[in-house]
Amino acid sequence: MNHSARAFWLRSPGHGEIRDVTLVGPAEGEVLVRTLYSGVSRGTETLVFRGGVPESQHAVMRAPFQEGDFPGPVKYGYLNVGVVEEGPDALVGRTVFCLYPHQSRYVVPVSAVTVVPERVPAERAVLAGTVETAVNAVWDAAPLIGDRIAVVGGGMVGCSVAALLARFPGVRLQLVDADPDRAKTAEALGVDFAAPGDALGDCDLVVHASATEQGLTRSLELLAAEGTVVELSWYGDRRVALPLGEAFHSRRLTVRSSQVGTVSPAARAGRGYAERMALALDLLADPGLDALVTGESAFEELPEVMPKLAAGEIPALCHRINYTGNGLT
């Protein structure tokens, strides 16, 4: 049996459109999912929307169920929560998370969906992909009890990392951002806030997620001797200059990358992608993480909303897309 659906496509950099899709019903080992909500990750997705993925990274940056190629036409996205309509009896009617683009219905292998715990609202579960990134980053960072830590960059990823680090006993933790409005988000997450010029130094660990040259430079300045910056930002086609002269070598500082595409080698043996995603969804039982969803629009409005998100006209951490109206459910 065929099913109709609608999908958001980037036609060309800066121009999106909604297209009609016809789906073939699920085969054995597959599920048909009706989307309830999807999320726009303002950092990566708006970079894709602007056409900022360098050619050398076209293969690396592919989303799991992406169609088309950069810079466009391309169907891109990876924060999708829906209800299983057809598939194995154990999954029918269950709310699931999938790394799928913005589309009203879709068919994927059973292995591609993760059941959302009953204590986690579907509205909050769109954050699962970002919290999964934060879990991997914390595994890479390997903080210790009592560490002095700063998270520089109060975007979606930075705030998620700060929320997880706040659970470590005895740490001195600050969320650092140039936008004073991020102080409200930090308060909701139970984290101290500081502007870049007021941030506490002598940090053992700094997690950088501002995607700016200035933020990474400030991260190095905040370190104590032998300290480490864990770099989460992805700069697309931009070049970044750093002060690696001065006292960088004499203070024996470290800059190391963290990327969610590979499970951190610091994770316990046997932890794979499925276990990491299940853990992220379990951590979303914390209602404080609702502070990371800063706006919502209807699916039909996406072609008008994405340019505004990319231009910063709509201030956002995670912007949620609602599919529950306009005949989409």
Short mmCIF file of C-alpha atoms in Angstrom, two decimals, residues 52-253:
data_model
loop_
_atom_site.label_atom_id
_atom_site.label_comp_id
_atom_site.label_asym_id
_atom_site.label_seq_id
_atom_site.Cartn_x
_atom_site.Cartn_y
_atom_site.Cartn_z
CA GLY A 52 28.45 26.46 3.46
CA VAL A 53 29.48 22.78 3.35
CA PRO A 54 32.94 22.66 1.70
CA GLU A 55 33.28 20.24 -1.20
CA SER A 56 35.90 18.22 0.70
CA GLN A 57 33.28 17.48 3.39
CA HIS A 58 30.29 16.59 1.21
CA ALA A 59 30.58 12.87 1.96
CA VAL A 60 31.39 13.29 5.67
CA MET A 61 28.46 15.65 6.24
CA ARG A 62 25.78 13.42 4.75
CA ALA A 63 22.88 12.82 7.14
CA PRO A 64 21.76 9.18 7.58
CA PHE A 65 18.66 9.51 5.36
CA GLN A 66 19.71 12.46 3.24
CA GLU A 67 18.54 12.59 -0.36
CA GLY A 68 20.31 14.67 -2.98
CA ASP A 69 23.75 16.24 -2.65
CA PHE A 70 25.27 19.44 -1.36
CA PRO A 71 24.88 22.27 -2.07
CA GLY A 72 21.43 21.27 -3.41
CA PRO A 73 18.86 20.14 -4.19
CA VAL A 74 19.11 18.20 -0.93
CA LYS A 75 16.77 16.87 1.76
CA TYR A 76 18.64 17.28 5.03
CA GLY A 77 17.90 16.99 8.75
CA TYR A 78 18.29 14.56 11.63
CA LEU A 79 15.96 15.39 14.54
CA ASN A 80 12.64 13.61 14.01
CA VAL A 81 10.08 12.24 16.46
CA GLY A 82 7.02 10.33 15.33
CA VAL A 83 4.59 7.49 15.93
CA VAL A 84 4.98 4.08 14.28
CA GLU A 85 1.89 3.43 12.15
CA GLU A 86 2.93 0.16 10.50
CA GLY A 87 5.58 -2.40 11.34
CA PRO A 88 6.25 -5.02 14.01
CA ASP A 89 3.47 -5.30 16.60
CA ALA A 90 5.89 -4.36 19.40
CA LEU A 91 6.48 -0.95 17.78
CA VAL A 92 3.09 0.00 16.34
CA GLY A 93 1.73 2.95 18.31
CA ARG A 94 5.08 3.67 20.00
CA THR A 95 6.73 7.08 19.88
CA VAL A 96 10.19 6.87 18.32
CA PHE A 97 13.16 9.07 17.51
CA CYS A 98 14.92 8.82 14.15
CA LEU A 99 17.78 10.68 12.46
CA TYR A 100 15.47 11.60 9.59
CA PRO A 101 14.92 14.90 7.71
CA HIS A 102 11.83 17.10 7.86
CA GLN A 103 9.11 14.90 6.34
CA SER A 104 5.54 14.15 7.41
CA ARG A 105 5.82 10.34 6.98
CA TYR A 106 8.70 8.02 6.15
CA VAL A 107 9.73 4.37 5.96
CA VAL A 108 13.00 3.23 7.57
CA PRO A 109 14.53 0.01 8.91
CA VAL A 110 13.50 -0.95 12.44
CA SER A 111 17.12 -0.52 13.48
CA ALA A 112 16.95 3.20 12.59
CA VAL A 113 14.38 4.10 15.26
CA THR A 114 14.77 4.32 19.03
CA VAL A 115 11.74 4.10 21.29
CA VAL A 116 11.21 7.27 23.32
CA PRO A 117 10.79 6.48 27.05
CA GLU A 118 7.28 7.15 28.30
CA ARG A 119 8.56 9.73 30.78
CA VAL A 120 10.02 11.84 27.93
CA PRO A 121 7.48 14.00 26.06
CA ALA A 122 7.61 13.81 22.27
CA GLU A 123 8.04 17.60 22.18
CA ARG A 124 11.31 17.32 24.14
CA ALA A 125 12.55 14.19 22.38
CA VAL A 126 13.53 16.25 19.29
CA LEU A 127 16.61 17.17 21.34
CA ALA A 128 17.87 13.58 21.35
CA GLY A 129 20.35 14.03 18.51
CA THR A 130 21.92 17.05 20.19
CA VAL A 131 22.05 15.44 23.62
CA GLU A 132 23.68 12.43 21.95
CA THR A 133 26.38 14.80 20.65
CA ALA A 134 26.79 16.14 24.19
CA VAL A 135 27.09 12.62 25.63
CA ASN A 136 29.87 11.85 23.17
CA ALA A 137 31.60 15.14 23.98
CA VAL A 138 31.53 14.46 27.72
CA TRP A 139 32.97 11.00 27.09
CA ASP A 140 35.76 12.64 25.05
CA ALA A 141 36.34 15.35 27.66
CA ALA A 142 36.56 12.84 30.54
CA PRO A 143 36.01 15.38 33.34
CA LEU A 144 37.07 14.59 36.88
CA ILE A 145 35.38 15.37 40.19
CA GLY A 146 36.40 18.86 41.24
CA ASP A 147 37.48 20.04 37.78
CA ARG A 148 37.25 23.71 36.87
CA ILE A 149 35.29 23.76 33.61
CA ALA A 150 33.97 26.31 31.15
CA VAL A 151 31.65 25.70 28.22
CA VAL A 152 32.23 28.49 25.71
CA GLY A 153 29.27 28.93 23.38
CA GLY A 154 25.71 28.78 24.63
CA GLY A 155 24.11 27.32 21.54
CA MET A 156 22.16 24.09 21.36
CA VAL A 157 25.20 21.82 21.71
CA GLY A 158 27.02 23.94 24.27
CA CYS A 159 23.97 24.17 26.52
CA SER A 160 23.42 20.41 26.27
CA VAL A 161 27.02 19.77 27.31
CA ALA A 162 26.70 22.21 30.21
CA ALA A 163 23.51 20.51 31.37
CA LEU A 164 25.30 17.14 31.54
CA LEU A 165 28.46 18.53 33.16
CA ALA A 166 26.35 20.19 35.84
CA ARG A 167 25.60 16.71 37.18
CA PHE A 168 29.26 16.05 38.03
CA PRO A 169 30.00 16.46 41.75
CA GLY A 170 32.31 19.20 42.92
CA VAL A 171 32.94 20.88 39.57
CA ARG A 172 33.22 24.63 39.08
CA LEU A 173 31.23 25.16 35.90
CA GLN A 174 30.40 28.24 33.83
CA LEU A 175 28.52 28.65 30.58
CA VAL A 176 30.25 31.46 28.66
CA ASP A 177 28.53 33.38 25.88
CA ALA A 178 28.55 36.89 24.42
CA ASP A 179 24.73 36.98 24.36
CA PRO A 180 23.45 38.07 27.79
CA ASP A 181 20.10 36.41 27.05
CA ARG A 182 21.83 33.03 27.44
CA ALA A 183 21.97 33.74 31.18
CA LYS A 184 18.30 32.77 31.40
CA THR A 185 18.98 29.47 29.66
CA ALA A 186 21.93 28.79 31.96
CA GLU A 187 19.75 29.48 35.00
CA ALA A 188 17.11 27.04 33.76
CA LEU A 189 19.84 24.40 33.39
CA GLY A 190 21.27 25.09 36.86
CA VAL A 191 24.56 26.44 35.47
CA ASP A 192 26.46 29.64 36.30
CA PHE A 193 26.77 32.13 33.43
CA ALA A 194 29.50 34.59 32.44
CA ALA A 195 30.24 36.94 29.58
CA PRO A 196 33.56 36.15 27.84
CA GLY A 197 35.40 38.97 29.58
CA ASP A 198 34.14 37.94 33.02
CA ALA A 199 34.71 34.17 32.77
CA LEU A 200 36.80 32.47 35.43
CA GLY A 201 40.23 31.29 34.31
CA ASP A 202 42.56 28.51 35.44
CA CYS A 203 40.25 25.93 33.89
CA ASP A 204 41.30 22.31 33.70
CA LEU A 205 38.89 21.78 30.84
CA VAL A 206 37.10 24.03 28.35
CA VAL A 207 34.50 22.72 25.92
CA HIS A 208 34.24 25.06 22.95
CA ALA A 209 31.00 25.21 20.94
CA SER A 210 30.64 28.81 19.75
CA ALA A 211 31.82 28.13 16.17
CA THR A 212 33.76 31.41 16.26
CA GLU A 213 37.46 32.19 16.10
CA GLN A 214 37.07 34.55 19.05
CA GLY A 215 35.43 31.84 21.14
CA LEU A 216 38.19 29.33 20.50
CA THR A 217 40.86 31.95 21.28
CA ARG A 218 39.10 32.81 24.54
CA SER A 219 38.85 29.10 25.37
CA LEU A 220 42.65 28.81 25.20
CA GLU A 221 43.02 31.89 27.39
CA LEU A 222 40.81 30.37 30.09
CA LEU A 223 42.94 27.23 30.49
CA ALA A 224 45.30 26.48 33.34
CA ALA A 225 48.68 24.97 32.50
CA GLU A 226 48.28 21.47 31.01
CA GLY A 227 44.61 22.24 30.33
CA THR A 228 42.55 20.94 27.41
CA VAL A 229 40.08 22.51 24.99
CA VAL A 230 37.62 20.02 23.52
CA GLU A 231 36.53 21.51 20.20
CA LEU A 232 32.94 20.76 19.20
CA SER A 233 32.48 23.56 16.67
CA TRP A 234 32.38 22.84 12.98
CA TYR A 235 33.38 25.77 10.79
CA GLY A 236 32.29 24.54 7.38
CA ASP A 237 34.29 26.39 4.73
CA ARG A 238 35.68 29.06 7.09
CA ARG A 239 39.36 29.26 8.08
CA VAL A 240 40.24 29.85 11.72
CA ALA A 241 43.38 31.57 13.04
CA LEU A 242 44.65 30.75 16.55
CA PRO A 243 47.40 32.19 18.80
CA LEU A 244 49.53 29.05 18.92
CA GLY A 245 52.64 31.11 19.57
CA GLU A 246 52.73 33.17 22.77
CA ALA A 247 52.42 30.81 25.76
CA PHE A 248 50.66 27.93 24.02
CA HIS A 249 53.67 25.60 24.10
CA SER A 250 55.18 26.68 27.41
CA ARG A 251 51.83 26.08 29.13
CA ARG A 252 51.52 22.70 27.37
CA LEU A 253 47.94 23.27 26.27
#
